[in-house]
Amino acid sequence: MATDDGWTSPSDLADYVYCPRSHWYRNHPPPGGPSRSSQRSALAGTRYHDRILLAEQHRDERGGAYWAMLFLGVALVGGALWWLLRP
């Protein structure tokens, strides 16, 4: 991953974090060029990562709603237990 001078670029790090396999293939291309099956696999990998990243973005955007619903549920269960167990 390091260059001849011993440094690693931020884009190399980002590529590795995105997908270690992609980083390896980018730095070790096949000698005959990409085949049709490898191009299909690369496209499938890109779609997979796009789907995963979109799902993660949705979770991040809805994080506040999740915690609000969790708090409301705990409050309702606590209130119901208090009402049922009061003397």
PDB file of N, CA, C and O in Angstrom, residues 41 46 51 80:
ATOM      1  N   SER A  41     -18.502  -8.842 -12.219  1.00  0.00           N
ATOM      2  CA  SER A  41     -18.283  -8.941 -10.770  1.00  0.00           C
ATOM      3  C   SER A  41     -18.017  -7.568 -10.162  1.00  0.00           C
ATOM      4  O   SER A  41     -18.504  -7.250  -9.076  1.00  0.00           O
ATOM      5  N   THR A  46     -19.922  -2.995  -6.961  1.00  0.00           N
ATOM      6  CA  THR A  46     -20.277  -1.574  -6.843  1.00  0.00           C
ATOM      7  C   THR A  46     -21.730  -1.425  -6.412  1.00  0.00           C
ATOM      8  O   THR A  46     -22.044  -0.609  -5.528  1.00  0.00           O
ATOM      9  N   ARG A  51     -25.660  -0.148  -2.190  1.00  0.00           N
ATOM     10  CA  ARG A  51     -26.838  -0.524  -1.407  1.00  0.00           C
ATOM     11  C   ARG A  51     -26.533  -0.484   0.088  1.00  0.00           C
ATOM     12  O   ARG A  51     -27.319   0.036   0.884  1.00  0.00           O
ATOM     13  N   ALA A  80     -46.971   1.430  32.443  1.00  0.00           N
ATOM     14  CA  ALA A  80     -47.917   0.319  32.586  1.00  0.00           C
ATOM     15  C   ALA A  80     -47.568  -0.532  33.805  1.00  0.00           C
ATOM     16  O   ALA A  80     -48.463  -0.936  34.568  1.00  0.00           O
TER      17      ALA A  80
END
